[in-house]
Amino acid sequence: MEPILNVKNLTMNFGGLKALDTVNLTVEKGQIAALIGPNGAGKTTFFNCITGIYEPSEGLVEITPPGKPTQKLNGLKTNYVTERGLARTFQNIRLFEGMTVLENVMIGRHCRLKSGIIKAMLRTSSQKDEEKQAVYDSYEILEKIGLDQYVDEMAVNLPYGAQRRLEIARALATDPFLLLLDEPAAGMNPQETKELDELIVWLRDNENVSILLIEHDMKLVMSLSDNIHVVDYGKKIAEGTPEEVKSNPEVIKAYLGDESEDA
Amino acid sequence: MVTKKEIKQSFFIALWFMVLTFPLMVIKVNTIKNIVVFRWTNLIWVGIVGFLASLIWNYFLRMKDEKKKADTKDNIPIVHRLLQNEKFRIPFLAAIGIFALVYPFVFPMYHTSIMISALVYVMLGLGLNIVVGLAGLLDLGYVAFYAVGAYAYALLNLHFGISFWVVLPIAALLGTIFGTLLGYPVLRLRGDYLAIVTLGFGEIIRIVLENWDELGNGPRGIGNIPSPSFFGHQFNQHNSVIYIYFIVIALVLLTIFFVNRLENSRIGRAWIALRDDEIACQAMGIDKFKTKLTAFALGATWAALGGVVFAAKTSFINPMSFTIWESITILCVVVIGGMGSAIGVIAGALVLILLPEYLRAVAEYRMLVFGALQVVVMVFKPEGLIQGVRKIYKFKKVEE
């Protein structure tokens, strides 16, 4: 299978600190991949590097959107990365609090809409149609994610689990082919986590997106993932199916510590 | 009701006020007889008033907290509820419309004149509201664009004899250009840094105007700026004020019309997203820089339009009209009116500009009262006089 995301030798230096050290990672079409590792291993830095929030010091980030040629993402600004079909959520929820739930999703549609200032001021028929379509599309996404009951609520008033789902809905509105989820289950109760598990599988099966997620909830990771990448201290230490990773001595050492260190 | 703690607190506040005002309210030096008079009764009054004021203050603060707990959802301002209700909307707007129509004929010219000032501030406020209220860019040099508009009219008329109506679109364009030019280097900054740099830019424009004698006579300013004509007809002074009044009304309506459309468009949503969370906003595919620049340039456009009207109304401009205080006043209009709320900004401008005029009745205390009112508004309604509400969309399925 052709990988849709191909990261080669990604290195990120913050001054003298090597947050990421020659990390290789690929995500294939239709895959749910997970990136795991202890706290401070560089997982979120990895996301930030691919999505253009940081510019990687070295290495190559390539994407192959379905039906399109391979493109390089290095050095592109975040908004252009999103335009090319990579959407992400954030570890600490970053919703637009001054807007309603629907408008939050409509913001996700932003880069797929075209009307500018002049059209908005004159409210041309093409702008009106586009707005109507955007409202309709956004509502449809909320229905799919199961948030349609909150449509006119202010985003900030939503319960925690719903806020996390809204982040996914918003990312989905940008029409991505790859979703990057940064700890989507953080702070969720077991019931919410179970629903999230179902949602992610459903997204992969019905929305034609592949998923790369960072997660600490091992139960969720093991049940969801087709492929797991493990990083520790900025280095990739293992890759494989859940079974392989579980029994990998390096991974066990990273998570539980070396016996010799305990002395 | 009033708790023991509150009484105790009020007691100490009263005591504190008595100490504070002692030199002012109690001691009086009679320079003719060379004696010092102690007015002890004043001290008692200060104590009583301080005590009661503190009790009332605490009472209202507590009411505010309780109200907040009671309803978190239904805090939509009454004006918005009136406007949303079909039954009230038409009569409500009609009443305002009729009032605005007859205003200059019913009230003396002085009142029309200050109403024009207030309406110019409505325009400026709505323009700055785009920059500060929607896009969240703290701009302290907004008056620079106001000056651009005013000087554009004064100079173009002085040198080329171009009339008000032709200058209006030219000034708007100039405002946009200046906004873009100044915005381009400045908008890389954010928050406090942006505020300081825009403040500097505002001052630069004023100082240039003050010292560049050849351009606009420096501090002596430009006089004899003609008031707008009506298809070539020039009104006398009295009618001219009424005419300008209606021009400003028209411009304000136009501003409200466009700003309202922008606010609920793709661009408007991008501004608010930018204000709420810059990183998430970019991750949603919004070009941060372009969005900021459009907000800045559009805000400048309305400031320039306001400047043209200002020049036409006063018929004389000099750099003293464009000091940092103007920027602060416009910012106050936006903040006290309600950030991001068009109706709030209109209310804010009317209150903030008209109030000092009508407070002349209390003469020397008017600025004191004015300042106190601003503090009261910010303590009890920190979100502004009339909070903004977001549009609720109606769902009609679109057939594809």
Short mmCIF file of N, CA and C in Angstrom, two decimals, chain A residues 76-211:
data_model
loop_
_atom_site.label_atom_id
_atom_site.label_comp_id
_atom_site.label_asym_id
_atom_site.label_seq_id
_atom_site.Cartn_x
_atom_site.Cartn_y
_atom_site.Cartn_z
N LEU A 76 5.73 24.68 5.22
CA LEU A 76 4.44 25.29 4.87
C LEU A 76 3.79 25.83 6.13
N LYS A 77 3.06 26.95 5.97
CA LYS A 77 2.35 27.50 7.12
C LYS A 77 1.17 26.59 7.46
N THR A 78 0.78 26.63 8.76
CA THR A 78 -0.26 25.74 9.27
C THR A 78 -1.51 25.74 8.41
N ASN A 79 -1.95 26.94 8.02
CA ASN A 79 -3.22 26.99 7.29
C ASN A 79 -3.11 26.30 5.93
N TYR A 80 -1.93 26.33 5.31
CA TYR A 80 -1.78 25.64 4.03
C TYR A 80 -1.74 24.12 4.21
N VAL A 81 -1.15 23.69 5.33
CA VAL A 81 -1.14 22.26 5.63
C VAL A 81 -2.58 21.76 5.75
N THR A 82 -3.41 22.55 6.47
CA THR A 82 -4.82 22.17 6.63
C THR A 82 -5.52 22.15 5.29
N GLU A 83 -5.21 23.14 4.45
CA GLU A 83 -5.83 23.19 3.13
C GLU A 83 -5.50 21.94 2.31
N ARG A 84 -4.31 21.39 2.54
CA ARG A 84 -3.91 20.22 1.78
C ARG A 84 -4.47 18.92 2.34
N GLY A 85 -5.23 19.02 3.43
CA GLY A 85 -5.97 17.85 3.87
C GLY A 85 -5.49 17.17 5.14
N LEU A 86 -4.71 17.88 5.94
CA LEU A 86 -4.32 17.34 7.25
C LEU A 86 -5.02 18.17 8.31
N ALA A 87 -5.89 17.56 9.10
CA ALA A 87 -6.56 18.34 10.14
C ALA A 87 -6.20 17.77 11.49
N ARG A 88 -6.16 18.63 12.49
CA ARG A 88 -5.74 18.13 13.80
C ARG A 88 -6.66 18.62 14.91
N THR A 89 -6.60 17.94 16.05
CA THR A 89 -7.23 18.44 17.27
C THR A 89 -6.11 18.71 18.26
N PHE A 90 -6.48 19.31 19.39
CA PHE A 90 -5.45 19.71 20.35
C PHE A 90 -5.59 18.97 21.67
N GLN A 91 -4.45 18.79 22.29
CA GLN A 91 -4.39 18.09 23.57
C GLN A 91 -5.20 18.83 24.64
N ASN A 92 -4.92 20.15 24.77
CA ASN A 92 -5.76 20.97 25.63
C ASN A 92 -6.78 21.62 24.71
N ILE A 93 -8.04 21.44 25.03
CA ILE A 93 -9.10 21.84 24.10
C ILE A 93 -8.94 23.30 23.68
N ARG A 94 -8.99 23.51 22.38
CA ARG A 94 -8.87 24.87 21.86
C ARG A 94 -10.07 25.20 20.98
N LEU A 95 -11.21 25.35 21.61
CA LEU A 95 -12.40 25.73 20.84
C LEU A 95 -12.50 27.25 20.80
N PHE A 96 -13.31 27.75 19.88
CA PHE A 96 -13.55 29.19 19.83
C PHE A 96 -14.71 29.49 20.75
N GLU A 97 -14.41 30.04 21.91
CA GLU A 97 -15.40 30.13 22.97
C GLU A 97 -16.47 31.18 22.72
N GLY A 98 -16.15 32.15 21.89
CA GLY A 98 -17.13 33.21 21.64
C GLY A 98 -18.13 32.86 20.57
N MET A 99 -18.11 31.61 20.12
CA MET A 99 -19.00 31.25 19.03
C MET A 99 -19.87 30.06 19.39
N THR A 100 -20.94 29.91 18.63
CA THR A 100 -21.82 28.76 18.86
C THR A 100 -21.14 27.50 18.31
N VAL A 101 -21.71 26.37 18.68
CA VAL A 101 -21.17 25.09 18.23
C VAL A 101 -21.16 25.02 16.70
N LEU A 102 -22.26 25.46 16.11
CA LEU A 102 -22.35 25.40 14.65
C LEU A 102 -21.27 26.27 14.01
N GLU A 103 -21.09 27.46 14.56
CA GLU A 103 -20.09 28.36 13.98
C GLU A 103 -18.68 27.80 14.11
N ASN A 104 -18.42 27.09 15.20
CA ASN A 104 -17.13 26.44 15.35
C ASN A 104 -16.86 25.50 14.19
N VAL A 105 -17.90 24.75 13.83
CA VAL A 105 -17.73 23.81 12.72
C VAL A 105 -17.61 24.58 11.40
N MET A 106 -18.36 25.69 11.31
CA MET A 106 -18.30 26.48 10.09
C MET A 106 -16.90 27.08 9.88
N ILE A 107 -16.22 27.37 10.97
CA ILE A 107 -14.84 27.84 10.85
C ILE A 107 -13.99 26.77 10.15
N GLY A 108 -14.30 25.52 10.47
CA GLY A 108 -13.59 24.44 9.80
C GLY A 108 -13.82 24.45 8.29
N ARG A 109 -15.00 24.90 7.89
CA ARG A 109 -15.30 24.96 6.45
C ARG A 109 -14.56 26.12 5.77
N HIS A 110 -14.03 27.03 6.58
CA HIS A 110 -13.46 28.28 6.06
C HIS A 110 -12.59 28.09 4.82
N CYS A 111 -11.65 27.16 4.90
CA CYS A 111 -10.69 27.07 3.80
C CYS A 111 -11.29 26.41 2.57
N ARG A 112 -12.52 25.87 2.69
CA ARG A 112 -13.19 25.31 1.52
C ARG A 112 -14.17 26.32 0.91
N LEU A 113 -14.32 27.47 1.55
CA LEU A 113 -15.22 28.51 1.03
C LEU A 113 -14.37 29.60 0.37
N LYS A 114 -15.04 30.43 -0.41
CA LYS A 114 -14.27 31.39 -1.19
C LYS A 114 -14.66 32.84 -1.02
N SER A 115 -15.91 33.12 -0.64
CA SER A 115 -16.38 34.50 -0.65
C SER A 115 -15.49 35.43 0.16
N GLY A 116 -15.17 36.58 -0.44
CA GLY A 116 -14.33 37.55 0.24
C GLY A 116 -15.15 38.68 0.82
N ILE A 117 -14.45 39.76 1.17
CA ILE A 117 -15.09 40.89 1.83
C ILE A 117 -16.17 41.53 0.95
N ILE A 118 -15.81 41.80 -0.30
CA ILE A 118 -16.73 42.52 -1.17
C ILE A 118 -18.02 41.72 -1.33
N LYS A 119 -17.87 40.43 -1.56
CA LYS A 119 -19.05 39.59 -1.74
C LYS A 119 -19.90 39.57 -0.47
N ALA A 120 -19.23 39.54 0.68
CA ALA A 120 -19.96 39.50 1.94
C ALA A 120 -20.71 40.81 2.16
N MET A 121 -20.08 41.93 1.77
CA MET A 121 -20.73 43.23 1.98
C MET A 121 -21.93 43.40 1.05
N LEU A 122 -21.77 42.91 -0.16
CA LEU A 122 -22.87 43.05 -1.12
C LEU A 122 -23.86 41.90 -1.01
N ARG A 123 -23.47 40.87 -0.30
CA ARG A 123 -24.26 39.65 -0.13
C ARG A 123 -24.79 39.16 -1.48
N THR A 124 -23.86 38.81 -2.33
CA THR A 124 -24.24 38.33 -3.66
C THR A 124 -24.90 36.97 -3.55
N SER A 125 -25.54 36.55 -4.63
CA SER A 125 -26.28 35.30 -4.56
C SER A 125 -25.33 34.12 -4.38
N SER A 126 -24.13 34.22 -4.98
CA SER A 126 -23.18 33.12 -4.83
C SER A 126 -22.72 33.02 -3.37
N GLN A 127 -22.55 34.20 -2.73
CA GLN A 127 -22.15 34.18 -1.33
C GLN A 127 -23.25 33.59 -0.46
N LYS A 128 -24.50 33.96 -0.76
CA LYS A 128 -25.63 33.45 0.02
C LYS A 128 -25.73 31.92 -0.11
N ASP A 129 -25.59 31.46 -1.35
CA ASP A 129 -25.66 30.01 -1.58
C ASP A 129 -24.56 29.29 -0.82
N GLU A 130 -23.37 29.89 -0.88
CA GLU A 130 -22.22 29.27 -0.22
C GLU A 130 -22.45 29.19 1.28
N GLU A 131 -22.96 30.30 1.86
CA GLU A 131 -23.24 30.32 3.29
C GLU A 131 -24.26 29.24 3.65
N LYS A 132 -25.32 29.17 2.85
CA LYS A 132 -26.38 28.20 3.11
C LYS A 132 -25.80 26.79 3.08
N GLN A 133 -24.99 26.55 2.08
CA GLN A 133 -24.36 25.24 1.93
C GLN A 133 -23.45 24.95 3.12
N ALA A 134 -22.73 25.97 3.56
CA ALA A 134 -21.81 25.79 4.69
C ALA A 134 -22.58 25.45 5.96
N VAL A 135 -23.70 26.16 6.17
CA VAL A 135 -24.53 25.88 7.35
C VAL A 135 -25.03 24.44 7.27
N TYR A 136 -25.49 24.05 6.09
CA TYR A 136 -26.04 22.72 5.90
C TYR A 136 -24.96 21.65 6.13
N ASP A 137 -23.81 21.84 5.51
CA ASP A 137 -22.71 20.87 5.66
C ASP A 137 -22.28 20.75 7.12
N SER A 138 -22.18 21.91 7.78
CA SER A 138 -21.72 21.90 9.16
C SER A 138 -22.72 21.16 10.05
N TYR A 139 -24.00 21.42 9.78
CA TYR A 139 -25.02 20.77 10.59
C TYR A 139 -24.97 19.26 10.38
N GLU A 140 -24.72 18.88 9.15
CA GLU A 140 -24.64 17.46 8.83
C GLU A 140 -23.50 16.80 9.59
N ILE A 141 -22.37 17.49 9.67
CA ILE A 141 -21.23 16.94 10.40
C ILE A 141 -21.57 16.79 11.88
N LEU A 142 -22.26 17.81 12.43
CA LEU A 142 -22.66 17.73 13.84
C LEU A 142 -23.59 16.55 14.07
N GLU A 143 -24.48 16.31 13.11
CA GLU A 143 -25.38 15.17 13.23
C GLU A 143 -24.61 13.86 13.27
N LYS A 144 -23.62 13.76 12.39
CA LYS A 144 -22.82 12.53 12.30
C LYS A 144 -22.07 12.29 13.61
N ILE A 145 -21.51 13.36 14.18
CA ILE A 145 -20.72 13.22 15.39
C ILE A 145 -21.63 13.11 16.61
N GLY A 146 -22.92 13.39 16.42
CA GLY A 146 -23.86 13.27 17.53
C GLY A 146 -23.88 14.49 18.42
N LEU A 147 -23.68 15.66 17.82
CA LEU A 147 -23.69 16.88 18.62
C LEU A 147 -24.81 17.82 18.19
N ASP A 148 -25.73 17.33 17.34
CA ASP A 148 -26.75 18.24 16.78
C ASP A 148 -27.65 18.83 17.85
N GLN A 149 -27.76 18.17 19.02
CA GLN A 149 -28.60 18.74 20.07
C GLN A 149 -28.03 20.05 20.62
N TYR A 150 -26.71 20.27 20.46
CA TYR A 150 -26.08 21.46 21.03
C TYR A 150 -25.92 22.58 20.01
N VAL A 151 -26.51 22.43 18.84
CA VAL A 151 -26.10 23.25 17.70
C VAL A 151 -25.99 24.75 17.99
N ASP A 152 -26.94 25.32 18.75
CA ASP A 152 -26.90 26.76 18.99
C ASP A 152 -26.30 27.15 20.33
N GLU A 153 -25.80 26.17 21.07
CA GLU A 153 -25.15 26.48 22.34
C GLU A 153 -23.84 27.21 22.08
N MET A 154 -23.39 28.00 23.06
CA MET A 154 -22.04 28.52 22.97
C MET A 154 -21.09 27.35 23.27
N ALA A 155 -20.00 27.30 22.51
CA ALA A 155 -19.10 26.15 22.63
C ALA A 155 -18.60 25.96 24.05
N VAL A 156 -18.42 27.06 24.76
CA VAL A 156 -17.82 27.00 26.08
C VAL A 156 -18.75 26.34 27.10
N ASN A 157 -20.06 26.32 26.81
CA ASN A 157 -21.02 25.76 27.75
C ASN A 157 -21.20 24.24 27.62
N LEU A 158 -20.52 23.63 26.67
CA LEU A 158 -20.69 22.20 26.45
C LEU A 158 -20.03 21.35 27.53
N PRO A 159 -20.59 20.17 27.79
CA PRO A 159 -19.88 19.26 28.71
C PRO A 159 -18.54 18.83 28.09
N TYR A 160 -17.64 18.41 28.96
CA TYR A 160 -16.26 18.15 28.54
C TYR A 160 -16.16 17.18 27.36
N GLY A 161 -16.84 16.06 27.48
CA GLY A 161 -16.75 15.05 26.42
C GLY A 161 -17.24 15.60 25.09
N ALA A 162 -18.31 16.41 25.16
CA ALA A 162 -18.86 16.99 23.94
C ALA A 162 -17.88 17.99 23.33
N GLN A 163 -17.16 18.70 24.19
CA GLN A 163 -16.16 19.64 23.66
C GLN A 163 -15.09 18.91 22.87
N ARG A 164 -14.67 17.75 23.41
CA ARG A 164 -13.66 16.96 22.69
C ARG A 164 -14.19 16.50 21.34
N ARG A 165 -15.45 16.08 21.35
CA ARG A 165 -16.05 15.63 20.09
C ARG A 165 -16.20 16.78 19.11
N LEU A 166 -16.51 17.97 19.66
CA LEU A 166 -16.65 19.14 18.79
C LEU A 166 -15.33 19.46 18.10
N GLU A 167 -14.23 19.26 18.82
CA GLU A 167 -12.93 19.48 18.19
C GLU A 167 -12.76 18.55 16.98
N ILE A 168 -13.21 17.31 17.15
CA ILE A 168 -13.11 16.37 16.03
C ILE A 168 -14.03 16.80 14.89
N ALA A 169 -15.24 17.25 15.25
CA ALA A 169 -16.19 17.70 14.23
C ALA A 169 -15.60 18.87 13.45
N ARG A 170 -14.98 19.77 14.17
CA ARG A 170 -14.41 20.96 13.54
C ARG A 170 -13.29 20.58 12.59
N ALA A 171 -12.46 19.63 13.04
CA ALA A 171 -11.36 19.18 12.18
C ALA A 171 -11.91 18.47 10.95
N LEU A 172 -12.98 17.72 11.15
CA LEU A 172 -13.57 16.97 10.04
C LEU A 172 -14.16 17.91 8.98
N ALA A 173 -14.58 19.09 9.43
CA ALA A 173 -15.19 20.05 8.51
C ALA A 173 -14.20 20.58 7.48
N THR A 174 -12.92 20.42 7.72
CA THR A 174 -11.94 20.91 6.75
C THR A 174 -11.70 19.93 5.62
N ASP A 175 -12.51 18.88 5.55
CA ASP A 175 -12.37 17.84 4.52
C ASP A 175 -10.99 17.20 4.49
N PRO A 176 -10.55 16.64 5.60
CA PRO A 176 -9.20 16.08 5.62
C PRO A 176 -9.18 14.65 5.06
N PHE A 177 -8.01 14.21 4.63
CA PHE A 177 -7.86 12.78 4.33
C PHE A 177 -7.10 12.11 5.46
N LEU A 178 -6.47 12.92 6.31
CA LEU A 178 -5.79 12.38 7.48
C LEU A 178 -6.13 13.25 8.69
N LEU A 179 -6.65 12.58 9.74
CA LEU A 179 -6.97 13.29 10.97
C LEU A 179 -5.88 13.03 11.99
N LEU A 180 -5.37 14.09 12.59
CA LEU A 180 -4.39 13.93 13.65
C LEU A 180 -5.07 14.26 14.98
N LEU A 181 -5.24 13.26 15.83
CA LEU A 181 -5.94 13.48 17.09
C LEU A 181 -4.93 13.46 18.23
N ASP A 182 -4.85 14.58 18.94
CA ASP A 182 -3.88 14.66 20.04
C ASP A 182 -4.61 14.38 21.35
N GLU A 183 -4.42 13.19 21.88
CA GLU A 183 -5.06 12.73 23.12
C GLU A 183 -6.55 12.99 23.15
N PRO A 184 -7.29 12.38 22.23
CA PRO A 184 -8.74 12.66 22.18
C PRO A 184 -9.48 12.16 23.40
N ALA A 185 -8.95 11.18 24.11
CA ALA A 185 -9.69 10.62 25.25
C ALA A 185 -9.26 11.19 26.59
N ALA A 186 -8.35 12.16 26.56
CA ALA A 186 -7.85 12.71 27.83
C ALA A 186 -8.99 13.26 28.66
N GLY A 187 -9.09 12.83 29.90
CA GLY A 187 -10.09 13.36 30.81
C GLY A 187 -11.49 12.81 30.62
N MET A 188 -11.64 11.84 29.71
CA MET A 188 -12.98 11.29 29.49
C MET A 188 -13.26 10.16 30.46
N ASN A 189 -14.55 9.98 30.78
CA ASN A 189 -14.91 8.83 31.61
C ASN A 189 -15.04 7.59 30.73
N PRO A 190 -15.12 6.39 31.32
CA PRO A 190 -15.10 5.16 30.51
C PRO A 190 -16.20 5.13 29.44
N GLN A 191 -17.39 5.62 29.79
CA GLN A 191 -18.49 5.63 28.82
C GLN A 191 -18.14 6.51 27.62
N GLU A 192 -17.62 7.71 27.90
CA GLU A 192 -17.25 8.64 26.82
C GLU A 192 -16.13 8.05 25.97
N THR A 193 -15.19 7.39 26.63
CA THR A 193 -14.09 6.78 25.89
C THR A 193 -14.59 5.70 24.94
N LYS A 194 -15.57 4.93 25.42
CA LYS A 194 -16.13 3.87 24.58
C LYS A 194 -16.80 4.47 23.34
N GLU A 195 -17.54 5.55 23.57
CA GLU A 195 -18.20 6.22 22.44
C GLU A 195 -17.18 6.78 21.47
N LEU A 196 -16.09 7.29 22.02
CA LEU A 196 -15.03 7.84 21.17
C LEU A 196 -14.41 6.75 20.31
N ASP A 197 -14.20 5.60 20.92
CA ASP A 197 -13.66 4.44 20.21
C ASP A 197 -14.53 4.12 18.99
N GLU A 198 -15.85 4.06 19.24
CA GLU A 198 -16.78 3.77 18.15
C GLU A 198 -16.74 4.86 17.09
N LEU A 199 -16.67 6.12 17.56
CA LEU A 199 -16.66 7.25 16.62
C LEU A 199 -15.46 7.19 15.69
N ILE A 200 -14.29 6.88 16.25
CA ILE A 200 -13.08 6.88 15.43
C ILE A 200 -13.15 5.78 14.37
N VAL A 201 -13.61 4.60 14.79
CA VAL A 201 -13.74 3.51 13.81
C VAL A 201 -14.75 3.90 12.73
N TRP A 202 -15.84 4.50 13.19
CA TRP A 202 -16.89 4.91 12.26
C TRP A 202 -16.35 5.94 11.24
N LEU A 203 -15.56 6.86 11.74
CA LEU A 203 -14.97 7.88 10.87
C LEU A 203 -14.11 7.24 9.80
N ARG A 204 -13.28 6.28 10.22
CA ARG A 204 -12.39 5.61 9.28
C ARG A 204 -13.21 4.87 8.21
N ASP A 205 -14.28 4.19 8.67
CA ASP A 205 -15.04 3.36 7.74
C ASP A 205 -15.95 4.16 6.82
N ASN A 206 -16.48 5.28 7.31
CA ASN A 206 -17.51 5.99 6.54
C ASN A 206 -17.07 7.32 5.95
N GLU A 207 -16.07 7.94 6.54
CA GLU A 207 -15.71 9.28 6.10
C GLU A 207 -14.47 9.29 5.24
N ASN A 208 -13.92 8.12 4.99
CA ASN A 208 -12.78 8.05 4.10
C ASN A 208 -11.57 8.82 4.62
N VAL A 209 -11.39 8.79 5.94
CA VAL A 209 -10.19 9.43 6.50
C VAL A 209 -9.32 8.39 7.18
N SER A 210 -8.06 8.62 7.16
CA SER A 210 -7.14 7.82 7.95
C SER A 210 -6.86 8.60 9.22
N ILE A 211 -6.41 7.89 10.24
CA ILE A 211 -6.26 8.55 11.53
C ILE A 211 -4.91 8.25 12.16
#
